[in-house]
């Protein structure tokens, strides 16, 4: 068992996430201050243990957001001494909270692996008053009934009769209930007499589905179990009626230059985060449309910064240019490593030039910033930290040089570091890089008065190095852990930036659909993968608006393998079992399709039947397209809106000769 004391973080969590939102019950607050949430999480997630969010555990399930646990426990009004039933033990965390207050807790979990793990963890933390059973909780636990209170941690279509009947008179049952799988109302039922129950709606919530005899049926064919089941073996074909429904309920447009974005801006409303995706990293239309939307958000809705799926130091070079910083720029070219075309292209340059121009008339503290959220720049970041420290604190620069020296042998191929560090051939550099980060944090008060922005830059580079070191170490274990770490890093960077820019700040994020669409609605969740879209959705709820892009055919800039040269490739027309094919069949060549604010219930229900979606990355392999580029998703849960271009063209990357002509200050090439 880990012994690290995180009580400080727990106190902060209780203060800011729970008490601040109105939970007052002393017993609940004390319990939340006591139970170590990190113990119930997979190790890769433990650093997020006190974040304001649900998190993935094993078997595609989640541990609830701390606040929701506190809210539900408060809602059953425990005073101490009760017998409580929980349905959906999951990690066992909520059961531990209940066990702090009640006399005896019974908890049922339908997934055996989870039930076993939860039981083991509760035992090792000495919760002797909890009993865990593997089974279908919609039927309750009749042998121990009646109960003073019942908590259901998964959403059902109705309140199971078995559970109601197992309540004592005066007992309370709290359960999420909703007619679709993905959103519910939290209902509190009080048993007033033998046959009478009182029901109240107490909150809007989103839980994983309650699956069982008196819950959702996994095999149900209605498409409503979108969030719960995998795609049926028989793949849905394109139905003409459905394409017709799309045609009737989308907002078609003819040219990017003349598209009316006002309806979209209204749907975005006062969202604080707008996530804009792309279904390839090399499609001109996606870049242009994304930039147009971003310009409108900056001009009309006061967005504060743009965060991209690019590396911090490279984007910082662009930021230096667009915000007209006074200190001299670094002498190197931004985004010069593979895949260069992703950011070094005409489309991006148009936006960067626009932003520099837009910022020119503003006070320096009002200028719109441009940041990179990604973590592939291990060595560039080290270099930037050393450059900064040499300027502000040469002595510490010496220490940093020595500490980061541990990573130097891996400069050209950081992926091999992971293997070496794990097999013990080389010791891991973890301690040194963490120490460097804490040193920088400790020097905050000494460094920031000189220049807050530059300190932020160095600090962010140090955070990046810490996470990148871990990232390369974890790559060895496989893709899931490193994917989650990478998206966790992007999300943490976004949060630091929001904090840096203050309460009123608003962010536009540019990243691939696979990062910005809610992973929970896609097959990524089957593998336990999370992404920035899901983390934002969990933290910001409806104040986060996610837009996806899609295309049927055309050309795209991509490589055939990692570090390979860029090629202009033809995009194979979309497969019959894909969402893309549905959109293609609608007959409109370009449109916006509102999903969160879709008026046609029928269309939404139809779209909720899972289909395939295409994702082209920096690599495109048409030969193995189905296996390499299609994945299963439930579109209406994935995005709030989708933008469609039936036929698309590749971005225009810079030629070296063009770089010569650009002004000296231009960040892409000196
Ligand atoms: N209380 C949990 C959160 C659980 S998420 C925690 O603190 O970690 C909901 C859990 O309900 C999932 O693990 C899911 O597998 C489980 N579940 C869904 N339907 C169920 C059913 N009919 N009976 C028991 N458990 C169920």
XYZ file of C-alpha atoms and ligand atoms in Angstrom:
696
model
C 0.000 0.000 0.000
C 1.252 3.458 -0.786
C 1.897 5.561 2.223
C 2.236 8.950 0.588
C 0.127 11.425 2.523
C -2.206 13.284 0.221
C -4.451 14.671 2.945
C -3.531 18.194 1.885
C -4.870 17.546 -1.604
C -7.972 15.942 -0.124
C -8.633 18.989 2.039
C -8.321 21.190 -1.031
C -10.674 18.929 -2.950
C -13.266 19.103 -0.171
C -12.955 22.848 0.079
C -13.004 23.768 -3.617
C -14.968 21.001 -5.283
C -17.392 19.871 -2.625
C -18.077 22.401 0.137
C -17.884 25.217 -2.423
C -20.702 23.587 -4.370
C -22.969 23.406 -1.355
C -22.411 20.039 0.323
C -22.690 20.879 4.031
C -23.104 17.564 5.882
C -20.176 17.270 8.318
C -20.175 13.477 8.214
C -19.898 13.503 4.432
C -17.181 16.150 4.340
C -15.163 14.285 6.985
C -15.486 11.021 5.084
C -14.342 12.698 1.857
C -11.362 14.119 3.743
C -10.416 10.650 4.978
C -10.701 8.109 2.150
C -7.629 7.962 -0.142
C -9.162 8.135 -3.622
C -5.810 7.378 -5.239
C -5.872 3.868 -3.753
C -8.948 3.033 -5.839
C -7.453 4.184 -9.139
C -5.198 2.460 -11.652
C -1.675 3.650 -11.005
C -1.496 5.667 -14.227
C -4.437 7.739 -13.052
C -3.382 8.311 -9.480
C -1.853 11.699 -10.158
C -5.326 12.890 -11.149
C -6.906 11.439 -7.989
C -8.037 14.780 -6.614
C -9.043 16.348 -9.902
C -12.625 17.407 -10.261
C -13.557 14.595 -12.593
C -14.651 10.999 -12.974
C -11.776 8.811 -14.158
C -11.513 5.525 -16.004
C -10.979 2.374 -13.948
C -10.752 -1.132 -15.374
C -13.346 -2.758 -17.676
C -14.429 0.509 -19.339
C -16.057 1.772 -16.153
C -15.448 4.956 -14.211
C -14.938 6.107 -10.663
C -17.428 8.910 -10.079
C -16.426 12.550 -9.728
C -15.734 13.210 -6.012
C -18.424 15.868 -5.843
C -21.081 13.496 -7.192
C -20.173 10.884 -4.587
C -20.459 13.514 -1.838
C -23.702 14.863 -3.258
C -25.317 11.431 -3.453
C -24.184 10.396 0.012
C -25.513 13.646 1.438
C -28.784 13.041 -0.392
C -29.477 9.800 1.505
C -29.119 11.686 4.802
C -27.064 9.244 6.876
C -26.645 9.975 10.580
C -24.498 6.959 11.494
C -25.513 3.421 12.422
C -27.407 2.554 9.218
C -27.373 -0.436 6.903
C -26.764 0.783 3.342
C -26.861 -0.934 -0.048
C -24.814 0.360 -2.964
C -25.326 -0.791 -6.562
C -22.258 -0.403 -8.782
C -19.242 -0.862 -6.503
C -16.886 -0.004 -9.387
C -13.584 0.824 -7.743
C -15.036 0.571 -4.224
C -14.335 4.243 -3.491
C -17.928 5.293 -2.802
C -18.403 2.182 -0.670
C -15.466 3.309 1.464
C -17.033 6.744 1.885
C -20.301 5.106 2.939
C -18.441 2.789 5.296
C -16.952 5.797 7.095
C -20.448 6.847 8.117
C -22.810 3.859 8.080
C -22.602 0.802 10.299
C -22.754 -1.771 7.530
C -22.425 -1.420 3.757
C -23.382 -3.997 1.132
C -22.293 -3.325 -2.411
C -23.020 -5.186 -5.655
C -20.975 -5.027 -8.866
C -21.867 -6.723 -12.135
C -18.302 -6.956 -13.457
C -16.457 -9.673 -11.607
C -12.985 -8.236 -12.089
C -14.073 -4.961 -10.521
C -15.937 -6.655 -7.681
C -12.812 -8.642 -6.784
C -10.492 -5.668 -6.952
C -12.838 -3.469 -4.925
C -13.178 -6.152 -2.245
C -9.434 -6.544 -2.052
C -8.745 -2.840 -1.798
C -11.424 -2.303 0.856
C -9.964 -5.177 2.850
C -6.443 -3.847 2.612
C -7.632 -0.454 3.836
C -9.336 -2.185 6.791
C -12.939 -1.520 5.892
C -14.368 -4.526 7.697
C -17.935 -3.256 7.534
C -18.261 -3.585 3.747
C -19.335 -6.698 1.914
C -18.904 -6.853 -1.873
C -20.868 -9.206 -4.109
C -20.551 -9.933 -7.786
C -23.982 -9.955 -9.418
C -26.875 -7.999 -10.890
C -27.623 -5.167 -8.495
C -30.905 -4.192 -10.135
C -32.338 -7.067 -8.109
C -30.864 -5.694 -4.874
C -29.554 -7.992 -2.136
C -32.702 -9.522 -0.620
C -30.864 -11.544 2.063
C -29.797 -8.346 3.841
C -32.906 -6.256 3.152
C -34.498 -4.022 4.274
C -32.027 -1.146 3.991
C -32.040 2.316 5.522
C -30.670 3.698 2.269
C -29.721 2.568 -1.230
C -27.351 4.351 -3.632
C -27.208 3.384 -7.297
C -24.053 4.540 -9.091
C -25.204 3.763 -12.652
C -28.088 5.160 -14.714
C -31.168 3.052 -15.460
C -34.233 3.603 -17.658
C -36.562 3.329 -14.627
C -36.324 2.783 -10.872
C -36.012 -0.980 -10.293
C -39.024 -2.279 -8.312
C -36.798 -4.755 -6.454
C -34.784 -1.905 -4.995
C -37.847 0.036 -3.917
C -39.218 -3.022 -2.171
C -35.979 -3.512 -0.248
C -36.162 -0.081 1.415
C -37.250 0.295 5.056
C -40.216 2.569 5.608
C -38.656 6.020 5.812
C -35.648 4.741 3.830
C -34.161 6.653 0.874
C -33.003 5.518 -2.534
C -30.913 7.720 -4.841
C -30.611 6.673 -8.490
C -29.859 8.290 -11.886
C -32.809 7.693 -14.227
C -33.056 8.690 -17.882
C -34.657 7.626 -21.121
C -31.347 7.675 -22.992
C -28.212 5.970 -21.841
C -25.986 8.997 -21.713
C -27.832 11.489 -19.543
C -30.058 11.149 -16.549
C -31.788 12.903 -13.701
C -30.739 12.007 -10.224
C -33.906 10.923 -8.433
C -34.452 10.498 -4.692
C -37.209 8.084 -3.675
C -38.390 8.018 -0.061
C -40.503 5.098 1.095
C -43.334 6.764 2.951
C -45.355 3.637 3.844
C -45.636 -0.002 2.842
C -47.007 0.950 -0.572
C -46.291 4.693 -0.942
C -43.113 6.303 -2.290
C -42.261 9.959 -2.744
C -40.005 10.955 -5.629
C -37.907 14.125 -6.173
C -35.541 15.138 -8.996
C -32.382 16.501 -7.426
C -29.822 17.000 -10.251
C -28.930 16.428 -13.902
C -26.168 13.863 -14.184
C -24.281 11.552 -16.553
C -23.523 8.051 -15.348
C -22.441 4.827 -16.981
C -25.457 2.619 -17.723
C -27.093 0.339 -15.172
C -27.179 -2.949 -16.989
C -29.316 -5.820 -15.762
C -32.681 -7.484 -15.329
C -34.371 -4.252 -14.192
C -31.974 -1.876 -15.971
C -30.769 -1.504 -19.589
C -30.539 -4.720 -21.542
C -27.175 -5.047 -23.217
C -28.555 -6.817 -26.218
C -31.328 -4.330 -26.799
C -31.264 -3.328 -30.489
C -32.804 0.120 -30.153
C -29.524 2.017 -30.445
C -30.245 3.688 -27.135
C -27.525 1.691 -25.440
C -25.086 3.685 -27.441
C -22.734 4.295 -24.566
C -22.868 0.747 -23.280
C -22.442 -1.735 -26.092
C -20.085 -2.308 -28.940
C -21.237 -2.089 -32.520
C -23.535 -4.949 -33.530
C -21.832 -7.601 -35.636
C -24.275 -6.833 -38.417
C -23.143 -3.434 -39.533
C -25.857 -0.859 -40.193
C -26.116 -0.019 -43.888
C -26.893 3.434 -45.153
C -30.624 3.918 -45.146
C -31.989 6.501 -47.577
C -34.412 7.780 -44.916
C -31.549 8.585 -42.595
C -29.585 10.485 -45.241
C -32.767 12.388 -45.946
C -33.119 13.255 -42.249
C -29.560 14.556 -42.255
C -30.226 16.633 -45.350
C -33.262 18.186 -43.651
C -31.612 18.916 -40.334
C -28.167 20.225 -41.265
C -27.094 23.772 -42.144
C -25.624 23.561 -45.676
C -23.237 26.192 -47.047
C -21.543 26.763 -50.364
C -18.151 28.343 -49.671
C -15.990 28.661 -46.593
C -15.510 32.338 -47.400
C -19.211 33.110 -47.164
C -20.454 30.689 -44.518
C -22.717 32.278 -41.898
C -21.242 31.296 -38.540
C -23.732 33.225 -36.417
C -25.934 30.188 -35.641
C -22.840 28.258 -34.569
C -21.680 31.142 -32.365
C -25.090 31.164 -30.713
C -24.873 27.473 -30.019
C -21.420 27.927 -28.534
C -22.920 30.701 -26.397
C -20.742 31.596 -23.443
C -18.817 28.319 -23.431
C -15.390 28.701 -21.891
C -13.703 26.005 -23.938
C -14.243 25.358 -27.635
C -12.538 22.222 -28.900
C -12.131 22.104 -32.667
C -11.117 18.827 -34.226
C -9.996 17.572 -37.625
C -10.212 14.114 -39.116
C -6.751 14.343 -40.710
C -3.615 16.379 -39.993
C -3.316 17.557 -43.565
C -6.624 18.858 -44.946
C -6.836 22.456 -46.098
C -10.598 22.887 -45.570
C -10.381 21.794 -41.939
C -7.634 24.327 -41.217
C -9.430 27.156 -42.971
C -12.768 26.529 -41.320
C -11.185 26.085 -37.908
C -9.341 29.365 -38.303
C -12.443 31.181 -39.394
C -14.375 29.956 -36.370
C -11.453 30.871 -34.120
C -11.248 34.388 -35.532
C -14.931 34.901 -34.846
C -14.526 33.553 -31.317
C -11.637 35.932 -30.697
C -13.304 38.982 -32.227
C -16.867 38.479 -31.074
C -16.691 36.365 -27.939
C -13.411 37.533 -26.418
C -11.480 34.255 -26.468
C -8.127 34.621 -24.732
C -5.872 32.026 -26.285
C -5.505 29.197 -28.767
C -3.975 25.900 -27.618
C -2.866 23.468 -30.303
C -1.831 19.831 -30.581
C 1.743 20.947 -31.104
C 4.740 21.220 -28.817
C 5.056 23.954 -26.244
C 8.404 25.469 -27.286
C 7.489 25.551 -30.982
C 4.193 27.240 -30.310
C 5.988 29.609 -27.931
C 8.032 30.741 -30.901
C 4.823 31.607 -32.748
C 3.408 33.194 -29.609
C 6.451 35.420 -29.413
C 5.657 36.614 -32.928
C 1.907 37.081 -32.605
C 2.092 38.868 -29.265
C 4.981 41.134 -30.312
C 7.149 40.194 -27.359
C 10.066 42.462 -26.685
C 12.748 40.058 -25.580
C 14.642 38.544 -28.529
C 13.228 35.452 -30.156
C 15.144 32.183 -30.007
C 17.284 31.451 -33.018
C 15.575 28.396 -34.346
C 12.758 27.343 -36.579
C 9.393 26.368 -35.178
C 7.789 23.055 -36.107
C 10.800 21.934 -38.074
C 10.653 18.297 -36.985
C 8.370 15.585 -38.393
C 5.513 16.088 -39.242
C 6.484 19.519 -40.527
C 3.446 20.075 -42.756
C 1.084 19.832 -39.807
C 1.836 23.375 -38.665
C 4.261 24.739 -41.285
C 1.717 25.372 -43.985
C 0.080 28.318 -45.696
C -3.235 27.868 -43.932
C -1.629 28.229 -40.506
C 0.539 31.107 -41.677
C -2.558 33.026 -42.765
C -3.996 32.676 -39.298
C -0.730 33.538 -37.543
C -0.376 36.671 -39.636
C -3.961 37.640 -38.930
C -3.431 37.154 -35.203
C -0.253 39.251 -35.164
C -2.100 41.984 -36.949
C -5.138 41.703 -34.656
C -2.929 41.918 -31.571
C -0.977 44.923 -32.805
C -3.532 47.475 -31.605
C -4.141 45.865 -28.233
C -2.438 46.431 -24.886
C 0.102 43.729 -24.236
C -2.026 42.112 -21.519
C -5.000 41.845 -23.869
C -3.236 40.174 -26.752
C -4.495 36.764 -27.764
C -1.913 34.068 -27.105
C -0.912 30.921 -28.972
C 0.242 27.844 -27.039
C 1.253 24.231 -27.653
C -0.310 21.590 -25.435
C 1.674 18.564 -26.581
C 4.757 16.910 -25.117
C 7.029 15.598 -27.841
C 9.691 18.268 -27.440
C 11.732 16.761 -24.636
C 15.070 18.088 -25.808
C 13.904 21.391 -27.172
C 12.216 22.021 -23.822
C 15.366 21.213 -21.892
C 17.227 23.602 -24.129
C 14.683 26.359 -23.474
C 14.850 25.890 -19.699
C 18.643 26.109 -19.787
C 18.475 29.214 -21.950
C 16.059 30.846 -19.515
C 18.027 29.918 -16.410
C 21.287 31.066 -17.932
C 19.631 34.464 -18.265
C 17.964 34.758 -14.881
C 19.966 32.489 -12.560
C 23.212 31.078 -13.983
C 23.947 29.068 -10.847
C 20.716 27.125 -11.100
C 21.388 26.735 -14.809
C 24.481 24.715 -13.893
C 22.459 22.434 -11.650
C 19.834 22.011 -14.357
C 22.434 21.135 -16.946
C 23.761 18.374 -14.725
C 20.326 17.000 -13.880
C 18.978 16.988 -17.423
C 22.252 15.482 -18.612
C 20.757 12.162 -17.581
C 18.501 12.341 -20.644
C 21.140 13.463 -23.130
C 22.050 10.002 -24.481
C 18.499 9.645 -25.786
C 18.343 12.903 -27.633
C 17.997 11.451 -31.105
C 15.620 8.657 -30.197
C 13.800 9.213 -26.919
C 11.635 6.132 -27.469
C 14.608 3.898 -26.694
C 15.026 5.604 -23.326
C 11.874 3.850 -22.087
C 13.306 0.445 -22.677
C 16.675 1.233 -21.149
C 15.157 2.879 -18.069
C 12.871 -0.060 -17.430
C 15.255 -2.878 -17.972
C 17.648 -1.279 -15.534
C 20.483 -0.925 -18.039
C 20.304 2.768 -17.300
C 18.808 4.254 -14.228
C 15.682 6.237 -14.761
C 16.010 10.009 -14.827
C 12.708 10.474 -13.078
C 14.039 11.875 -9.800
C 16.255 14.448 -11.430
C 13.593 15.891 -13.686
C 11.045 16.049 -10.892
C 13.546 17.787 -8.643
C 14.166 20.358 -11.348
C 10.452 21.047 -11.649
C 10.012 21.475 -7.899
C 13.044 23.764 -7.767
C 11.507 25.964 -10.422
C 8.184 25.985 -8.596
C 9.927 27.005 -5.400
C 11.592 29.888 -7.181
C 8.300 31.249 -8.460
C 8.325 34.255 -6.164
C 11.922 35.079 -6.985
C 11.547 34.765 -10.762
C 8.048 36.003 -11.624
C 8.468 39.679 -10.727
C 10.965 39.991 -13.606
C 8.709 38.514 -16.232
C 5.680 36.322 -15.524
C 5.307 35.138 -19.111
C 8.863 33.927 -19.389
C 8.611 32.157 -16.055
C 5.414 30.448 -17.208
C 7.243 29.389 -20.338
C 10.144 27.842 -18.419
C 7.855 26.211 -15.888
C 5.716 24.730 -18.615
C 8.830 23.356 -20.307
C 9.873 21.774 -17.018
C 6.431 20.187 -16.609
C 6.698 18.948 -20.167
C 10.090 17.358 -19.532
C 8.718 15.620 -16.428
C 5.755 14.218 -18.320
C 7.734 13.412 -21.443
C 10.254 11.437 -19.390
C 7.356 9.458 -17.954
C 5.734 9.212 -21.378
C 8.740 7.575 -22.987
C 9.173 5.306 -19.991
C 5.528 4.239 -20.236
C 5.511 3.704 -23.980
C 7.206 0.476 -23.164
C 4.049 -0.789 -21.460
C 1.942 -0.126 -24.522
C -0.104 2.603 -26.029
C -2.898 3.070 -23.536
C -0.881 4.315 -20.607
C 1.150 6.672 -22.764
C -1.905 7.942 -24.648
C -3.596 8.759 -21.349
C -0.504 10.457 -20.046
C -0.240 12.565 -23.191
C -3.859 13.686 -23.130
C -3.601 14.167 -19.371
C -0.641 16.458 -20.011
C -2.522 18.429 -22.664
C -5.445 18.833 -20.287
C -3.207 19.893 -17.387
C -1.477 22.432 -19.644
C -4.835 23.831 -20.697
C -5.843 24.161 -17.058
C -2.613 25.932 -16.079
C -3.149 28.366 -18.934
C -6.720 29.076 -17.908
C -5.486 29.732 -14.413
C -2.660 31.926 -15.672
C -5.068 34.038 -17.740
C -7.618 34.358 -14.955
C -11.244 33.570 -14.272
C -12.590 35.252 -17.384
C -10.232 33.454 -19.738
C -11.571 31.339 -22.595
C -9.724 28.854 -24.761
C -9.960 27.457 -28.270
C -8.233 24.101 -28.671
C -7.118 22.729 -32.046
C -6.408 19.032 -32.092
C -7.383 15.877 -33.904
C -10.949 14.549 -33.574
C -9.504 11.639 -31.612
C -8.331 14.056 -28.908
C -11.270 16.463 -28.809
C -14.262 14.135 -29.314
C -15.375 12.561 -26.031
C -13.401 9.284 -25.789
C -16.148 7.876 -23.648
C -18.392 7.723 -26.699
C -15.871 5.834 -28.816
C -14.094 2.516 -28.810
C -11.205 4.223 -27.050
C -13.189 3.756 -23.859
C -13.172 -0.029 -24.357
C -9.406 0.199 -24.059
C -9.490 2.494 -21.047
C -8.268 5.487 -23.046
C -9.281 8.985 -22.087
C -8.681 12.207 -23.978
C -8.716 15.940 -23.590
C -12.301 16.073 -24.918
C -13.545 13.746 -22.226
C -11.564 15.465 -19.475
C -12.903 18.866 -20.578
C -16.439 17.537 -20.773
C -16.127 16.188 -17.261
C -14.627 19.331 -15.828
C -16.486 22.030 -17.724
C -19.733 20.234 -18.611
C -21.770 22.287 -21.028
C -19.273 25.143 -20.865
C -17.201 23.029 -23.238
C -18.267 22.791 -26.886
C -16.659 20.137 -29.088
C -16.725 20.349 -32.880
C -15.653 17.485 -35.139
C -14.816 17.419 -38.848
C -15.338 14.794 -41.499
C -14.819 14.121 -45.202
C -15.737 11.513 -47.799
C -12.890 11.756 -50.298
C -10.254 14.011 -51.870
C -6.547 14.455 -51.136
C -4.609 14.711 -47.897
C -1.042 15.497 -46.830
C 0.336 12.562 -44.838
C 3.310 10.226 -44.596
C 3.363 6.461 -45.099
C 5.387 5.856 -41.961
C 6.744 7.730 -38.970
C 9.535 10.100 -40.036
C 8.721 9.350 -43.677
C 8.407 12.140 -46.262
C 5.138 13.973 -46.726
C 3.071 12.782 -49.684
C -0.164 14.022 -51.181
C -2.387 10.974 -51.009
C -5.840 10.231 -52.364
C -8.474 9.609 -49.724
C -10.393 6.423 -50.422
C -14.177 7.074 -50.555
C -15.738 6.332 -47.159
C -16.967 2.857 -46.224
C -20.691 1.969 -46.308
C -20.852 1.299 -42.571
C -19.418 4.702 -41.646
C -20.996 7.971 -40.543
C -19.054 9.531 -43.405
C -21.043 7.534 -45.930
C -24.306 8.698 -44.356
C -23.223 12.308 -44.719
C -22.040 11.736 -48.251
C -25.439 10.310 -49.168
C -27.212 13.384 -47.813
C -26.415 15.116 -51.081
C -25.032 18.300 -49.463
C -21.348 18.936 -50.096
C -20.676 21.153 -47.058
C -22.664 21.606 -43.883
C -22.783 22.176 -40.148
C -24.691 19.523 -38.252
C -25.723 20.564 -34.746
C -25.822 17.577 -32.394
C -26.167 19.043 -28.908
C -28.833 21.389 -30.181
C -30.287 19.066 -32.800
C -34.015 19.649 -33.239
C -34.826 16.261 -34.699
C -35.032 13.712 -31.894
C -35.452 11.043 -34.530
C -32.189 11.955 -36.229
C -30.330 11.870 -32.925
C -31.725 8.481 -31.999
C -30.768 7.142 -35.415
C -27.268 8.589 -35.206
C -26.878 7.035 -31.765
C -26.562 3.573 -33.305
C -22.816 3.100 -33.356
C -20.989 3.280 -36.674
C -17.475 3.627 -37.942
C -15.641 6.928 -38.255
C -12.430 7.593 -40.150
C -9.337 9.095 -38.523
C -6.346 9.978 -40.678
C -3.323 11.078 -38.683
C 0.134 12.164 -39.779
C 0.275 8.708 -41.308
C -2.248 7.451 -43.851
C -2.250 3.864 -45.045
C -5.076 3.415 -47.536
C -4.017 -0.216 -48.106
C -5.106 -1.188 -44.610
C -7.663 1.518 -44.193
C -10.343 -0.331 -42.259
C -7.938 -1.653 -39.658
C -5.701 1.397 -39.457
C -8.083 4.303 -39.759
C -11.618 3.431 -38.796
C -12.925 3.216 -35.287
C -16.273 2.764 -33.673
C -18.091 5.682 -32.170
C -21.425 7.085 -31.101
C -21.393 10.438 -32.841
C -23.998 12.409 -30.827
C -22.144 11.604 -27.595
C -18.766 12.311 -29.167
C -19.295 15.859 -30.475
C -21.644 18.779 -29.968
C -21.479 19.583 -33.658
C -20.009 18.141 -36.828
C -18.715 20.026 -39.873
C -18.795 18.206 -43.174
C -16.773 18.651 -46.363
C -17.645 15.978 -48.870
C -14.500 16.526 -50.895
C -11.299 17.958 -49.447
C -7.784 18.934 -50.534
C -4.347 18.638 -48.966
C -2.767 21.549 -47.079
C -0.007 23.495 -48.805
C 3.250 23.037 -46.907
C 6.051 25.598 -47.168
C 8.769 25.092 -49.718
C 12.247 25.996 -48.538
C 12.499 28.729 -51.167
C 9.441 30.462 -49.739
C 11.102 30.631 -46.359
C 13.939 32.685 -47.726
C 11.568 35.435 -48.743
C 9.776 35.754 -45.407
C 10.855 38.467 -42.991
C 13.544 37.743 -40.431
C 11.193 37.821 -37.556
C 8.944 35.247 -39.057
C 8.766 32.374 -36.590
C 8.610 29.510 -39.031
C 12.002 30.093 -40.522
C 14.922 32.290 -39.706
N -19.283 3.760 -7.069
C -18.250 3.566 -8.040
C -18.568 4.146 -9.386
C -19.099 3.083 -10.191
S -19.466 3.325 -11.856
C -16.939 4.101 -7.558
O -16.898 4.803 -6.561
O -15.917 3.785 -8.170
C -20.837 2.276 -11.932
C -20.604 0.807 -11.765
O -21.876 0.184 -11.846
C -19.770 0.176 -12.854
O -18.667 -0.441 -12.275
C -20.709 -0.852 -13.498
O -20.065 -2.045 -13.867
C -21.695 -1.090 -12.382
N -22.992 -1.639 -12.784
C -23.726 -1.353 -13.871
N -24.859 -2.071 -13.858
C -24.855 -2.811 -12.723
C -25.738 -3.749 -12.145
N -26.896 -4.078 -12.703
N -25.404 -4.310 -10.974
C -24.231 -4.010 -10.358
N -23.355 -3.124 -10.866
C -23.656 -2.532 -12.029
